[in-house]
Tab-separated table of C-alpha atoms in Angstrom:
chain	number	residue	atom	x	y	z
A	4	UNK	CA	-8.297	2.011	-28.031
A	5	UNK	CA	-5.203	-0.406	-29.067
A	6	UNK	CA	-3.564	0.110	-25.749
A	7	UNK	CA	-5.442	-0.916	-22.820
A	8	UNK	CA	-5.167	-1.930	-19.327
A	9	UNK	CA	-6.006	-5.905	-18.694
A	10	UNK	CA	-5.824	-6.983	-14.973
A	11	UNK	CA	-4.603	-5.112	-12.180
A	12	UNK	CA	-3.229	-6.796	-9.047
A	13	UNK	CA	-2.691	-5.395	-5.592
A	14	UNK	CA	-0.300	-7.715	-3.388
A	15	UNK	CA	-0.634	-6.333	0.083
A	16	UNK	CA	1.795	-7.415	2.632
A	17	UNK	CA	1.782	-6.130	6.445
A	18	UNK	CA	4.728	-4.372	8.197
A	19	UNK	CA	4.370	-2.405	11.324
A	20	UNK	CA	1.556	-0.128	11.731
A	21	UNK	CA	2.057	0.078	8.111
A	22	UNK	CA	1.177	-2.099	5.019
A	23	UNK	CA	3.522	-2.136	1.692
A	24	UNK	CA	1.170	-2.579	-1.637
A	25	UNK	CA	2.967	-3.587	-4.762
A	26	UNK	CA	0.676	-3.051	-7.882
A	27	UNK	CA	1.180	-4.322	-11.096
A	28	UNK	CA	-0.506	-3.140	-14.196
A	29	UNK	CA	-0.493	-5.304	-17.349
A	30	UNK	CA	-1.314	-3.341	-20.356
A	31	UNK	CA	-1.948	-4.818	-23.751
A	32	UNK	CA	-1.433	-3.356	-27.077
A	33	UNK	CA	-3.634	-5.104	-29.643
A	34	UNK	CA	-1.631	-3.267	-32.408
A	35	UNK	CA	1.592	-4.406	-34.512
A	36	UNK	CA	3.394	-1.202	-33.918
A	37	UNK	CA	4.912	0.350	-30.780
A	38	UNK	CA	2.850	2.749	-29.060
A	39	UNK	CA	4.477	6.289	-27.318
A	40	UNK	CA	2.126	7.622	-24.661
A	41	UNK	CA	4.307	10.796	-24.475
A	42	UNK	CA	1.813	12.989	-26.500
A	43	UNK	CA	-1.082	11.583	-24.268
A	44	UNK	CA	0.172	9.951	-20.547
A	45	UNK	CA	-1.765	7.337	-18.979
A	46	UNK	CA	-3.304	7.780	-15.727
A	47	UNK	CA	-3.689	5.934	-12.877
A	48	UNK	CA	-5.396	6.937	-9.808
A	49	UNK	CA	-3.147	6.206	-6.140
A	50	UNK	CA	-4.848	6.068	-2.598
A	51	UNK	CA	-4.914	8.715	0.041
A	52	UNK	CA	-2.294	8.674	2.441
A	53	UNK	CA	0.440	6.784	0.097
A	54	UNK	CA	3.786	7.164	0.500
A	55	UNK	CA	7.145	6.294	-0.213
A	56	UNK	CA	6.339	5.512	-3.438
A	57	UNK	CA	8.777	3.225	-5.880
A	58	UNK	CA	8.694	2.488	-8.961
A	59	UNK	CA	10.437	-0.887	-10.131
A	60	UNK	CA	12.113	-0.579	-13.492
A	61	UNK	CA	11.646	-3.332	-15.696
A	62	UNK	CA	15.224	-5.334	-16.578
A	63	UNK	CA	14.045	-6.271	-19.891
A	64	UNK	CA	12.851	-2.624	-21.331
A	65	UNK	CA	13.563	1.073	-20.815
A	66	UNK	CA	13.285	3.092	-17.876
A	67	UNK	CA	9.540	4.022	-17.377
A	68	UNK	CA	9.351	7.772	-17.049
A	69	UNK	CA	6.788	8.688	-14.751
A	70	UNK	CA	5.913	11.643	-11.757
A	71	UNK	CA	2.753	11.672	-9.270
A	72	UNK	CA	0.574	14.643	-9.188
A	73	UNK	CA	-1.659	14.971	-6.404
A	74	UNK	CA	-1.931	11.227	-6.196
A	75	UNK	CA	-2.619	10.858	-9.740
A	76	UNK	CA	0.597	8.699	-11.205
A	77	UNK	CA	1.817	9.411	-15.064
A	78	UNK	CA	3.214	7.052	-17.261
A	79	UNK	CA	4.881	7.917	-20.146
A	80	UNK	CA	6.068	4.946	-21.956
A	81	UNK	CA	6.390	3.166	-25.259
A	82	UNK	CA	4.737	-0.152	-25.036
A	83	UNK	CA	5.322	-2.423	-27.959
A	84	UNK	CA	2.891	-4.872	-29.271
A	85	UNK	CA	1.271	-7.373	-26.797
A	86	UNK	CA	1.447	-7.669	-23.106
A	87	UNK	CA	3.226	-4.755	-20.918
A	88	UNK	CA	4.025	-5.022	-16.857
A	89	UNK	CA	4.363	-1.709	-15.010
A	90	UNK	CA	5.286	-2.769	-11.162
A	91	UNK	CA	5.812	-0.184	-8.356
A	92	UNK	CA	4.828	-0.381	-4.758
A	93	UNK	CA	4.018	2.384	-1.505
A	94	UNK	CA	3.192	2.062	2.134
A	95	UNK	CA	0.086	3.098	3.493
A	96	UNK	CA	-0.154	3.882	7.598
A	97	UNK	CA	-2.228	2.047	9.872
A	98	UNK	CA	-3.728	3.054	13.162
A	99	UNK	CA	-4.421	0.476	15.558
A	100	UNK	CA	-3.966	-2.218	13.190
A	101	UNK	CA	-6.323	-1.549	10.571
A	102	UNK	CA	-7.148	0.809	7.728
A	103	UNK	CA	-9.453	1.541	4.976
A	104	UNK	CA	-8.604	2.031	1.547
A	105	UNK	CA	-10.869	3.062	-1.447
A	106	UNK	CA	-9.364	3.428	-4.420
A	107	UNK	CA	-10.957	4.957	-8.180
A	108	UNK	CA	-9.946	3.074	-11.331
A	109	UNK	CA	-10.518	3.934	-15.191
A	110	UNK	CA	-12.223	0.303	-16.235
A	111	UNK	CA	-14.589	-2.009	-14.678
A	112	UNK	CA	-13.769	-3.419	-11.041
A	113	UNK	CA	-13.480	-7.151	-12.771
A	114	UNK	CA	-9.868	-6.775	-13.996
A	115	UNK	CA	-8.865	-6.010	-10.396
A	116	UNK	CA	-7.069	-8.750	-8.004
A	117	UNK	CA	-5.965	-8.524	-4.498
A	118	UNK	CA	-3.566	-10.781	-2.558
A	119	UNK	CA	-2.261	-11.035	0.305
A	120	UNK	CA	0.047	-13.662	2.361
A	121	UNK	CA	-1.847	-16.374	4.294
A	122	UNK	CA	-2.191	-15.665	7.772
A	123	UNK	CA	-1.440	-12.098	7.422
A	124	UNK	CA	-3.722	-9.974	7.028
A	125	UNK	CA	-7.814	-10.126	6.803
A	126	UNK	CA	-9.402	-8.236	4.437
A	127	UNK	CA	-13.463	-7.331	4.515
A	128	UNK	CA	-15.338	-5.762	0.895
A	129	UNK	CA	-18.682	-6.414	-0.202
A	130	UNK	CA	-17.163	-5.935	-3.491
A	131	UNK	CA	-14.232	-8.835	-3.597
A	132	UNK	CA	-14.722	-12.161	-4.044
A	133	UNK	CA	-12.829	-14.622	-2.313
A	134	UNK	CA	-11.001	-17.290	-5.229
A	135	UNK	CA	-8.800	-19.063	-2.913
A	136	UNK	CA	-4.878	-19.712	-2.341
A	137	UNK	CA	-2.532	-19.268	-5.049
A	138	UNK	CA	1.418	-20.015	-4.387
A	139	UNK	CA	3.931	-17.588	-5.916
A	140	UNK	CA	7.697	-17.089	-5.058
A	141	UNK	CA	7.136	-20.218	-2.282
A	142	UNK	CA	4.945	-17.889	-0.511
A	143	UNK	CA	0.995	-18.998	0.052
A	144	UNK	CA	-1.500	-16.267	-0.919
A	145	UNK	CA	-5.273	-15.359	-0.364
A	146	UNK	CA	-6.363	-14.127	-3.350
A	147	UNK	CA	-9.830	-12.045	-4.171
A	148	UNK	CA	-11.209	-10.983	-7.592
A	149	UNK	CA	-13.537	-8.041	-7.988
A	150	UNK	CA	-17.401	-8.051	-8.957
A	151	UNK	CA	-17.825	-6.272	-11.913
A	152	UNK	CA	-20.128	-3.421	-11.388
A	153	UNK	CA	-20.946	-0.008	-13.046
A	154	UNK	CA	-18.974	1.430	-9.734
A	155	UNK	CA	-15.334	2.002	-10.777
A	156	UNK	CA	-14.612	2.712	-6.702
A	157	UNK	CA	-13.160	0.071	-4.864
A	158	UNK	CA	-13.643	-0.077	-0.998
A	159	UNK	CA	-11.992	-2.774	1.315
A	160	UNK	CA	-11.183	-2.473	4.802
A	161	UNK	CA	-7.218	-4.392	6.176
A	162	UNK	CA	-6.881	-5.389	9.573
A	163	UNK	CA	-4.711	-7.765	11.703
A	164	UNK	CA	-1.530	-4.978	10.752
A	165	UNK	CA	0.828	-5.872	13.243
A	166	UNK	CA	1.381	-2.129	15.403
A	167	UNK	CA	3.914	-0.484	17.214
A	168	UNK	CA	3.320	-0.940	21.109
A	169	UNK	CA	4.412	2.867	21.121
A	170	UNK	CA	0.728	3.254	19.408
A	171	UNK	CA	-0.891	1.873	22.672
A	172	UNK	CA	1.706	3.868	24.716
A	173	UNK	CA	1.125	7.145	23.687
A	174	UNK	CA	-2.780	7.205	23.539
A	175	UNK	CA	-2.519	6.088	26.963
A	176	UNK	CA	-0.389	9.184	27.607
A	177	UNK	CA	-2.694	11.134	26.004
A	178	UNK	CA	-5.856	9.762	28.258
A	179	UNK	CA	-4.288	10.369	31.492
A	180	UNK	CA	-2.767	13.495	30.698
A	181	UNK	CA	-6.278	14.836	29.830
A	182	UNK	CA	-7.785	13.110	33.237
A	183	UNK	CA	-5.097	15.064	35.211
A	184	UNK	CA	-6.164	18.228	33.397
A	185	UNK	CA	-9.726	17.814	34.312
A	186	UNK	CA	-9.015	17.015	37.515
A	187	UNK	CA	-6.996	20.228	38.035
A	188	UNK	CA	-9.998	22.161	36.143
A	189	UNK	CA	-12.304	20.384	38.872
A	190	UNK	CA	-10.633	21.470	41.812
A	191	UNK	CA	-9.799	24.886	40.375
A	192	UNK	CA	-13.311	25.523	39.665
A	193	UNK	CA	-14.508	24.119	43.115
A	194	UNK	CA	-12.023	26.991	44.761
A	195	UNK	CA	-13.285	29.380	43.191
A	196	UNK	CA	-16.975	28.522	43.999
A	197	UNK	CA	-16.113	28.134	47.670
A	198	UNK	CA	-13.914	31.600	47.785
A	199	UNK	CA	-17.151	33.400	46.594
A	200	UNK	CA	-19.138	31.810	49.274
């Protein structure tokens, strides 16, 4: 294939109870002539749970047409020869400051980076590799490469996600409510026992 996908990188930066993930996919097309993916879209798979999704139009080329079905994004575009960026990012929710994501790509795990700002957020995967800091825009990141395996799932679990203390609130709520309901239960059933007697 002349067009193909050569690195994909996740940057993954915390907000709260929620994480924003910009991705950006640099394609390459090994051919001299422009290629139209119109009569055959690309694909690229999103995670579960993603939402406000945005994508960011390039200054320098045309607008990338593109629509999401059932998590599956679809580029139409016409990449000219050599290298191609296609940037967009999406929140993802986190519950009690964490959250797993697994995502399913169409090439081997090795052209996939992570990053993420230093003394954010920790991330755990038997299948990233940890390749050290790496400054951009002023800002220190962490930055992981994936193994290459014959998996093309990705698995990684984020915590340290800074939460709403309306998270801690409401299952606190939630626990006492239900205590006060048993309780009620309790003595309801205990009156009834003793009326029989």
């Amino acid at each position: 294939n002349k067009l193909e996908i050569s690195q994909v990188s996740l940057v993954i930066e915390s907000g709260l109870s929620s994480v924003t993930v910009t991705e950006v996919l640099l394609f390459y097309n090994s051919s001299p002539d422009r290629i139209d993916t119109s009569h055959r879209s690309l694909v690229h798979a999103l995670p579960k749970s993603m939402e406000n999704f945005t994508m960011i139009q390039s200054s320098s080329g045309p607008e990338i047409e593109h629509q999401i079905d059932d998590r599956i994004l679809i580029i139409n575009h016409v990449f000219p020869p050599g290298n191609t960026q296609i940037i967009f990012h999406y929140n993802i929710g986190a519950w009690f400051g964490s959250l797993n994501i697994q995502r399913e790509f169409n090439h081997s795990l090795d052209k996939v980076s992570v990053f993420t700002p230093s003394r954010q957020l920790q991330i755990k995967s038997a299948q990233l590799i940890f390749s050290g800091k790496q400054q951009m825009h002023e800002t220190d990141f962490m930055t992981w490469k994936g193994k290459a395996s014959d998996s093309n799932q990705l698995k990684f679990k984020i915590s340290n996600v800074p939460v709403y203390n309306l998270e801690y609130i409401g299952i606190s709520g939630i626990i006492l409510l239900l205590l006060f309901l048993s309780a009620i239960i309790f003595y309801r059933n205990r009156l009834i026992m003793r009326d029989r007697i």
